[in-house]
Amino acid sequence: MAESGAVLAADIGGTKIAAGVVEPGGRLVTWTQVPTPRDGDAEQLWRALESVLDQVLNVAKISDLADLAGLGCGCGGPIEWPAGLVSPLNIPGWRAFPLRDRLADRYPGIPVRVHNDAICMAAGEHWRGAGRGWRNVLGMVVSTGVGGGLILDNRLIVGASGNAGHIGHVVVDPEDGPVCVCGGRGCLEAIASGLTLAAWAQAEGWRPGQPGMTAKDLAGDAAQGHPVGRAAMRRAGRALGIAIASATNLCDLQVVSVGGGLSQAGALLFDPLQEALAAHARLDFAREVRVVPAALGQSAGLVGAAALVLAGERYWTGD
Ligand code: ADP
Ligand code: ZN
């Protein structure tokens, strides 16, 4: 293992599996991604991950794993941590899948660290992004699902089981909200995730009879002025703002960094978010919070996964 080497990083979500190589300073030098095999079984998912990891090693011309400082991996939650058994809500093919052990077997001789994808994103944004220099930061991944990770008083918070920060399952509408994939009702994720947002829009008459439409298409239509698209983005933004106001009141946050695929919708999502936040974060300390798009953009998850190794003294307390 090379103390000063680069890190092989992976970021596994319900839509895409990304891999990259991150330099010790935090620069992502090469990356690639593949779609997460829909309805893939455990081994198909594993092969997709293996293929992107091998691909970036090839492109970066790393043939000897000993040149790496380690491997960091973020995966959708929940997760048994630090053992790294993963059961991502939006990847049904993996239930208690031993991701950390499988990675350690396949890429031997280097430290392998696995965390929740949004915890990685929060670490990345705190280390090298919008949260840099701030002591109290929430990082959010608004993507296929909705995840979060907390840095409080400059420390990454893992909670009792490694699952702290799951803001996607904070309840924002218990009466009229939809049933959530977690089994609850009215969770943020049931309203503001890419999957649930597209489903809601279709139920409201958006692009009837066109299967396979995603939140990306919906955001595109909203940008063109489609009324259902605009309503969907408002609904999601509002739910995000309400949840962020609650989190801010609870944790006295300074910065909330919002990343993930859906965050690319920009003002369509952020304007209603800020409006709902202003309506619900009323106490003087809470009004100070700044909600911003992830400074590392779509690479925050990979940079954060690498930070588990490259800045392990700050972001890894697992073993
Ligand atoms: P994952 O959930 O696998 O981590 P992403 O972070 O890429 O993947 O998020 C995927 C979600 O983001 C999908 O629902 C997709 O439709 C949506 N998305 C991707 N690009 C955009 C975009 N430009 N605008 C709005 N939504 C987008
Ligand atoms: Zn839920």
Tab-separated table of C-alpha atoms and ligand atoms in Angstrom:
chain	number	residue	atom	x	y	z
A	1	MET	CA	0.000	0.000	0.000
A	2	ALA	CA	1.283	3.428	-0.947
A	3	GLU	CA	0.754	5.970	1.851
A	4	SER	CA	0.896	8.848	-0.589
A	5	GLY	CA	-0.874	7.107	-3.463
A	6	ALA	CA	-4.164	7.825	-5.140
A	7	VAL	CA	-7.424	6.216	-4.089
A	8	LEU	CA	-9.785	4.075	-6.112
A	9	ALA	CA	-13.306	5.354	-5.422
A	10	ALA	CA	-16.808	4.095	-6.136
A	11	ASP	CA	-20.266	5.606	-5.749
A	12	ILE	CA	-23.219	3.236	-6.025
A	13	GLY	CA	-26.772	4.507	-6.442
A	14	GLY	CA	-30.102	3.318	-7.800
A	15	THR	CA	-29.464	4.886	-11.229
A	16	LYS	CA	-25.714	4.743	-11.785
A	17	ILE	CA	-22.567	3.076	-10.530
A	18	ALA	CA	-19.593	5.425	-10.799
A	19	ALA	CA	-15.903	4.830	-10.217
A	20	GLY	CA	-12.907	7.104	-10.270
A	21	VAL	CA	-9.346	7.655	-9.216
A	22	VAL	CA	-8.755	10.484	-6.764
A	23	GLU	CA	-5.362	12.071	-6.160
A	24	PRO	CA	-4.145	12.581	-2.574
A	25	GLY	CA	-5.098	16.264	-2.774
A	26	GLY	CA	-8.684	15.381	-3.646
A	27	ARG	CA	-8.671	15.894	-7.410
A	28	LEU	CA	-10.726	13.383	-9.370
A	29	VAL	CA	-8.415	12.465	-12.237
A	30	THR	CA	-10.439	9.936	-14.122
A	31	TRP	CA	-13.942	8.587	-13.775
A	32	THR	CA	-16.619	6.595	-15.516
A	33	GLN	CA	-20.091	5.290	-14.827
A	34	VAL	CA	-22.555	2.636	-15.937
A	35	PRO	CA	-26.292	2.402	-15.372
A	36	THR	CA	-27.175	0.358	-12.283
A	37	PRO	CA	-28.545	-2.902	-13.716
A	38	ARG	CA	-32.285	-2.536	-13.214
A	39	ASP	CA	-33.702	-5.637	-11.566
A	40	GLY	CA	-30.146	-7.019	-11.543
A	41	ASP	CA	-29.399	-9.834	-9.127
A	42	ALA	CA	-26.605	-9.547	-6.587
A	43	GLU	CA	-23.908	-10.909	-8.917
A	44	GLN	CA	-24.950	-8.794	-11.915
A	45	LEU	CA	-24.705	-5.720	-9.737
A	46	TRP	CA	-21.321	-6.831	-8.467
A	47	ARG	CA	-20.025	-7.401	-12.000
A	48	ALA	CA	-21.147	-3.899	-13.026
A	49	LEU	CA	-19.221	-2.453	-10.104
A	50	GLU	CA	-16.141	-4.569	-10.827
A	51	SER	CA	-16.188	-3.494	-14.472
A	52	VAL	CA	-16.200	0.245	-13.747
A	53	LEU	CA	-13.498	-0.127	-11.114
A	54	ASP	CA	-11.262	-2.120	-13.467
A	55	GLN	CA	-11.958	0.352	-16.247
A	56	VAL	CA	-10.741	3.379	-14.304
A	57	LEU	CA	-7.683	1.475	-13.069
A	58	ASN	CA	-6.878	0.759	-16.713
A	59	VAL	CA	-7.381	4.322	-17.869
A	60	ALA	CA	-5.287	5.621	-14.962
A	61	LYS	CA	-2.633	3.000	-15.870
A	62	ILE	CA	-2.589	1.546	-12.371
A	63	SER	CA	-1.620	-2.106	-12.744
A	64	ASP	CA	-0.251	-2.661	-9.244
A	65	LEU	CA	-2.750	-2.184	-6.428
A	66	ALA	CA	0.199	-1.462	-4.142
A	67	ASP	CA	0.408	1.928	-5.853
A	68	LEU	CA	-2.933	2.844	-4.283
A	69	ALA	CA	-3.478	4.249	-0.796
A	70	GLY	CA	-6.772	2.372	-0.654
A	71	LEU	CA	-10.296	1.977	-1.924
A	72	GLY	CA	-13.237	4.082	-0.725
A	73	CYS	CA	-16.810	3.271	-1.627
A	74	GLY	CA	-20.145	4.973	-1.054
A	75	CYS	CA	-23.373	3.019	-1.404
A	76	GLY	CA	-27.041	3.860	-0.960
A	77	GLY	CA	-28.327	3.095	2.529
A	78	PRO	CA	-29.126	1.545	4.811
A	79	ILE	CA	-25.884	-0.221	5.581
A	80	GLU	CA	-24.411	-2.336	8.378
A	81	TRP	CA	-21.401	-0.261	9.232
A	82	PRO	CA	-18.436	-0.604	9.469
A	83	ALA	CA	-18.869	-4.223	8.310
A	84	GLY	CA	-20.133	-2.864	4.992
A	85	LEU	CA	-23.141	-5.117	4.437
A	86	VAL	CA	-25.403	-3.055	2.230
A	87	SER	CA	-29.176	-3.133	1.643
A	88	PRO	CA	-29.807	-0.055	-0.534
A	89	LEU	CA	-33.547	0.730	-0.623
A	90	ASN	CA	-33.390	1.500	-4.342
A	91	ILE	CA	-31.230	-1.509	-5.310
A	92	PRO	CA	-33.408	-4.505	-4.414
A	93	GLY	CA	-30.846	-7.024	-5.716
A	94	TRP	CA	-28.577	-6.296	-2.759
A	95	ARG	CA	-29.860	-7.188	0.683
A	96	ALA	CA	-27.163	-7.579	3.346
A	97	PHE	CA	-24.708	-7.848	0.449
A	98	PRO	CA	-21.165	-8.081	1.868
A	99	LEU	CA	-19.826	-5.206	-0.222
A	100	ARG	CA	-16.807	-4.410	1.915
A	101	ASP	CA	-15.622	-8.023	2.099
A	102	ARG	CA	-16.150	-8.590	-1.609
A	103	LEU	CA	-14.145	-5.458	-2.456
A	104	ALA	CA	-11.379	-6.469	-0.030
A	105	ASP	CA	-11.167	-9.939	-1.639
A	106	ARG	CA	-11.116	-8.539	-5.171
A	107	TYR	CA	-8.716	-5.655	-4.470
A	108	PRO	CA	-6.456	-7.169	-1.806
A	109	GLY	CA	-3.649	-5.632	0.198
A	110	ILE	CA	-5.096	-2.135	0.524
A	111	PRO	CA	-7.492	-0.560	3.037
A	112	VAL	CA	-11.110	-0.835	1.854
A	113	ARG	CA	-13.681	1.459	3.432
A	114	VAL	CA	-17.406	1.564	2.727
A	115	HIS	CA	-19.917	4.129	3.926
A	116	ASN	CA	-23.363	5.407	3.050
A	117	ASP	CA	-23.212	7.344	-0.248
A	118	ALA	CA	-24.606	10.539	1.279
A	119	ILE	CA	-22.208	10.335	4.226
A	120	CYS	CA	-19.431	10.151	1.640
A	121	MET	CA	-20.896	13.117	-0.230
A	122	ALA	CA	-21.034	15.128	3.009
A	123	ALA	CA	-17.414	14.218	3.740
A	124	GLY	CA	-16.413	15.249	0.214
A	125	GLU	CA	-18.164	18.591	0.444
A	126	HIS	CA	-16.716	19.253	3.899
A	127	TRP	CA	-13.226	18.272	2.781
A	128	ARG	CA	-13.027	19.941	-0.616
A	129	GLY	CA	-16.392	21.515	-1.434
A	130	ALA	CA	-19.034	23.947	-0.206
A	131	GLY	CA	-18.639	22.901	3.425
A	132	ARG	CA	-14.915	23.547	3.566
A	133	GLY	CA	-14.048	25.682	6.588
A	134	TRP	CA	-17.490	25.238	8.191
A	135	ARG	CA	-17.978	23.191	11.350
A	136	ASN	CA	-21.652	22.241	10.927
A	137	VAL	CA	-22.654	20.905	7.555
A	138	LEU	CA	-25.388	18.728	6.095
A	139	GLY	CA	-24.578	17.110	2.754
A	140	MET	CA	-27.537	15.868	0.749
A	141	VAL	CA	-27.816	13.582	-2.251
A	142	VAL	CA	-31.077	14.197	-4.094
A	143	SER	CA	-31.051	11.473	-6.698
A	144	THR	CA	-32.881	8.152	-7.205
A	145	GLY	CA	-33.529	8.410	-3.464
A	146	VAL	CA	-32.742	11.165	-0.976
A	147	GLY	CA	-29.824	10.799	1.440
A	148	GLY	CA	-27.891	12.901	3.878
A	149	GLY	CA	-24.750	13.026	5.949
A	150	LEU	CA	-23.923	15.240	8.918
A	151	ILE	CA	-20.759	16.956	10.051
A	152	LEU	CA	-21.343	18.521	13.458
A	153	ASP	CA	-18.698	20.422	15.368
A	154	ASN	CA	-16.267	19.347	12.634
A	155	ARG	CA	-16.890	15.640	13.210
A	156	LEU	CA	-18.575	13.205	10.876
A	157	ILE	CA	-21.608	11.830	12.691
A	158	VAL	CA	-22.250	8.128	12.131
A	159	GLY	CA	-24.842	7.387	14.817
A	160	ALA	CA	-25.435	4.078	16.587
A	161	SER	CA	-25.284	1.907	13.480
A	162	GLY	CA	-23.558	4.097	10.911
A	163	ASN	CA	-26.847	5.367	9.471
A	164	ALA	CA	-27.110	8.887	10.922
A	165	GLY	CA	-28.195	11.596	8.503
A	166	HIS	CA	-30.935	9.626	6.718
A	167	ILE	CA	-32.891	12.819	6.009
A	168	GLY	CA	-34.745	11.081	3.181
A	169	HIS	CA	-36.863	9.381	5.820
A	170	VAL	CA	-37.618	12.471	7.839
A	171	VAL	CA	-41.390	12.866	7.630
A	172	VAL	CA	-42.618	15.990	5.869
A	173	ASP	CA	-46.262	15.061	5.162
A	174	PRO	CA	-47.640	12.285	7.383
A	175	GLU	CA	-51.306	12.889	6.448
A	176	ASP	CA	-51.388	13.260	2.687
A	177	GLY	CA	-47.896	12.109	1.738
A	178	PRO	CA	-47.381	8.907	-0.248
A	179	VAL	CA	-46.262	5.595	1.226
A	180	CYS	CA	-42.464	5.386	1.236
A	181	VAL	CA	-40.229	2.539	0.091
A	182	CYS	CA	-39.053	2.298	3.735
A	183	GLY	CA	-42.570	1.306	4.797
A	184	GLY	CA	-43.474	4.658	6.354
A	185	ARG	CA	-45.640	7.435	4.956
A	186	GLY	CA	-44.889	10.983	3.929
A	187	CYS	CA	-41.088	10.725	4.069
A	188	LEU	CA	-39.068	13.328	2.151
A	189	GLU	CA	-37.862	10.574	-0.188
A	190	ALA	CA	-41.458	9.577	-0.994
A	191	ILE	CA	-41.981	13.086	-2.406
A	192	ALA	CA	-38.659	14.502	-3.579
A	193	SER	CA	-36.603	11.623	-4.991
A	194	GLY	CA	-36.112	11.245	-8.726
A	195	LEU	CA	-38.113	8.022	-8.741
A	196	THR	CA	-41.089	9.252	-6.754
A	197	LEU	CA	-41.139	12.629	-8.484
A	198	ALA	CA	-41.394	11.063	-11.943
A	199	ALA	CA	-44.069	8.643	-10.698
A	200	TRP	CA	-46.097	11.504	-9.219
A	201	ALA	CA	-45.877	13.490	-12.455
A	202	GLN	CA	-47.034	10.495	-14.516
A	203	ALA	CA	-50.005	10.026	-12.214
A	204	GLU	CA	-50.792	13.707	-12.838
A	205	GLY	CA	-50.906	13.107	-16.587
A	206	TRP	CA	-47.326	13.884	-17.627
A	207	ARG	CA	-46.254	12.021	-20.802
A	208	PRO	CA	-48.968	9.375	-20.712
A	209	GLY	CA	-48.083	5.978	-22.132
A	210	GLN	CA	-44.371	6.702	-22.272
A	211	PRO	CA	-42.535	4.257	-20.033
A	212	GLY	CA	-38.965	4.851	-18.896
A	213	MET	CA	-39.342	8.589	-18.402
A	214	THR	CA	-37.172	9.916	-15.574
A	215	ALA	CA	-36.897	12.971	-13.372
A	216	LYS	CA	-34.293	14.266	-15.813
A	217	ASP	CA	-36.912	14.309	-18.583
A	218	LEU	CA	-39.347	15.873	-16.163
A	219	ALA	CA	-36.904	18.648	-15.255
A	220	GLY	CA	-36.318	19.238	-18.978
A	221	ASP	CA	-40.049	19.575	-19.568
A	222	ALA	CA	-40.400	21.826	-16.516
A	223	ALA	CA	-37.689	24.083	-17.935
A	224	GLN	CA	-39.822	24.354	-21.102
A	225	GLY	CA	-42.768	25.421	-18.974
A	226	HIS	CA	-44.701	22.131	-18.719
A	227	PRO	CA	-47.236	22.768	-15.929
A	228	VAL	CA	-46.998	19.283	-14.373
A	229	GLY	CA	-43.215	19.437	-14.556
A	230	ARG	CA	-43.189	22.793	-12.816
A	231	ALA	CA	-45.653	21.610	-10.171
A	232	ALA	CA	-43.537	18.508	-9.560
A	233	MET	CA	-40.363	20.524	-9.064
A	234	ARG	CA	-42.185	22.931	-6.750
A	235	ARG	CA	-43.549	20.042	-4.726
A	236	ALA	CA	-40.117	18.436	-4.402
A	237	GLY	CA	-38.360	21.729	-3.639
A	238	ARG	CA	-40.906	22.571	-0.986
A	239	ALA	CA	-40.506	19.181	0.709
A	240	LEU	CA	-36.728	19.593	0.666
A	241	GLY	CA	-37.005	23.068	2.198
A	242	ILE	CA	-39.261	21.787	4.995
A	243	ALA	CA	-36.910	18.908	5.821
A	244	ILE	CA	-33.867	21.175	5.723
A	245	ALA	CA	-35.579	23.667	8.063
A	246	SER	CA	-36.227	20.833	10.538
A	247	ALA	CA	-32.655	19.570	10.273
A	248	THR	CA	-31.331	23.101	10.744
A	249	ASN	CA	-33.409	23.653	13.858
A	250	LEU	CA	-32.310	20.297	15.219
A	251	CYS	CA	-28.603	20.582	14.459
A	252	ASP	CA	-27.851	24.316	14.205
A	253	LEU	CA	-26.395	23.880	10.726
A	254	GLN	CA	-24.326	26.494	8.915
A	255	VAL	CA	-24.180	25.040	5.415
A	256	VAL	CA	-26.363	22.549	3.562
A	257	SER	CA	-24.792	21.315	0.366
A	258	VAL	CA	-27.238	19.738	-2.069
A	259	GLY	CA	-25.949	17.352	-4.732
A	260	GLY	CA	-27.186	14.289	-6.614
A	261	GLY	CA	-28.657	14.049	-10.099
A	262	LEU	CA	-31.839	15.958	-9.353
A	263	SER	CA	-29.937	18.943	-7.971
A	264	GLN	CA	-28.978	19.684	-11.567
A	265	ALA	CA	-32.511	20.995	-12.065
A	266	GLY	CA	-31.161	24.241	-10.587
A	267	ALA	CA	-33.540	27.117	-9.812
A	268	LEU	CA	-36.595	24.990	-10.624
A	269	LEU	CA	-35.806	23.028	-7.468
A	270	PHE	CA	-33.820	25.535	-5.423
A	271	ASP	CA	-36.287	28.460	-5.615
A	272	PRO	CA	-39.202	26.606	-3.970
A	273	LEU	CA	-36.681	25.014	-1.597
A	274	GLN	CA	-35.431	28.393	-0.411
A	275	GLU	CA	-38.969	29.710	-0.109
A	276	ALA	CA	-40.099	26.804	2.097
A	277	LEU	CA	-36.898	27.028	4.110
A	278	ALA	CA	-37.496	30.731	4.780
A	279	ALA	CA	-41.065	29.941	5.842
A	280	HIS	CA	-40.040	27.223	8.293
A	281	ALA	CA	-36.597	28.175	9.613
A	282	ARG	CA	-37.713	31.171	11.674
A	283	LEU	CA	-35.412	31.321	14.659
A	284	ASP	CA	-32.524	33.740	14.282
A	285	PHE	CA	-29.843	31.040	14.368
A	286	ALA	CA	-31.698	28.900	11.819
A	287	ARG	CA	-32.128	31.798	9.390
A	288	GLU	CA	-28.365	31.959	9.073
A	289	VAL	CA	-28.120	28.618	7.271
A	290	ARG	CA	-26.927	28.696	3.666
A	291	VAL	CA	-28.276	26.082	1.259
A	292	VAL	CA	-26.108	25.746	-1.828
A	293	PRO	CA	-25.573	23.338	-4.731
A	294	ALA	CA	-22.684	20.938	-4.124
A	295	ALA	CA	-19.457	22.715	-5.063
A	296	LEU	CA	-17.986	19.404	-6.260
A	297	GLY	CA	-21.086	18.814	-8.379
A	298	GLN	CA	-21.690	15.243	-9.453
A	299	SER	CA	-18.194	14.182	-8.332
A	300	ALA	CA	-18.846	14.919	-4.634
A	301	GLY	CA	-19.684	11.265	-3.917
A	302	LEU	CA	-16.481	9.926	-5.463
A	303	VAL	CA	-14.269	12.553	-3.843
A	304	GLY	CA	-15.985	11.856	-0.510
A	305	ALA	CA	-15.561	8.092	-0.849
A	306	ALA	CA	-11.859	8.739	-1.432
A	307	ALA	CA	-11.787	11.010	1.634
A	308	LEU	CA	-12.619	7.962	3.789
A	309	VAL	CA	-9.041	6.905	2.999
A	310	LEU	CA	-7.234	10.133	2.087
A	311	ALA	CA	-8.554	12.047	5.105
A	312	GLY	CA	-9.374	9.001	7.212
A	313	GLU	CA	-8.387	10.732	10.446
A	314	ARG	CA	-11.364	13.052	9.898
A	315	TYR	CA	-13.869	10.904	8.076
A	316	TRP	CA	-13.316	7.295	9.109
A	317	THR	CA	-13.896	6.022	12.624
A	318	GLY	CA	-14.884	2.521	11.569
A	319	ASP	CA	-11.830	0.475	12.560
B	1	ADP	P1	-27.826	7.716	-8.179
B	1	ADP	O1	-29.180	7.812	-7.549
B	1	ADP	O2	-27.588	6.396	-8.816
B	1	ADP	O3	-26.726	8.146	-7.280
B	1	ADP	P2	-27.864	10.250	-9.667
B	1	ADP	O4	-27.292	11.007	-8.528
B	1	ADP	O5	-27.313	10.467	-11.023
B	1	ADP	O6	-27.809	8.686	-9.462
B	1	ADP	O7	-29.419	10.591	-9.669
B	1	ADP	C1	-30.282	10.019	-10.582
B	1	ADP	C2	-31.594	10.793	-10.590
B	1	ADP	O8	-31.338	12.140	-10.965
B	1	ADP	C3	-32.572	10.230	-11.599
B	1	ADP	O9	-33.867	10.272	-11.043
B	1	ADP	C4	-32.429	11.183	-12.779
B	1	ADP	O10	-33.613	11.231	-13.547
B	1	ADP	C5	-32.142	12.494	-12.087
B	1	ADP	N1	-31.381	13.438	-12.925
B	1	ADP	C6	-30.252	13.205	-13.610
B	1	ADP	N2	-29.856	14.299	-14.288
B	1	ADP	C7	-30.768	15.264	-14.011
B	1	ADP	C8	-30.946	16.627	-14.417
B	1	ADP	N3	-30.090	17.227	-15.251
B	1	ADP	N4	-32.002	17.321	-13.903
B	1	ADP	C9	-32.868	16.722	-13.076
B	1	ADP	N5	-32.772	15.433	-12.677
B	1	ADP	C10	-31.748	14.715	-13.146
B	2	ZN	ZN	-39.148	6.511	4.146
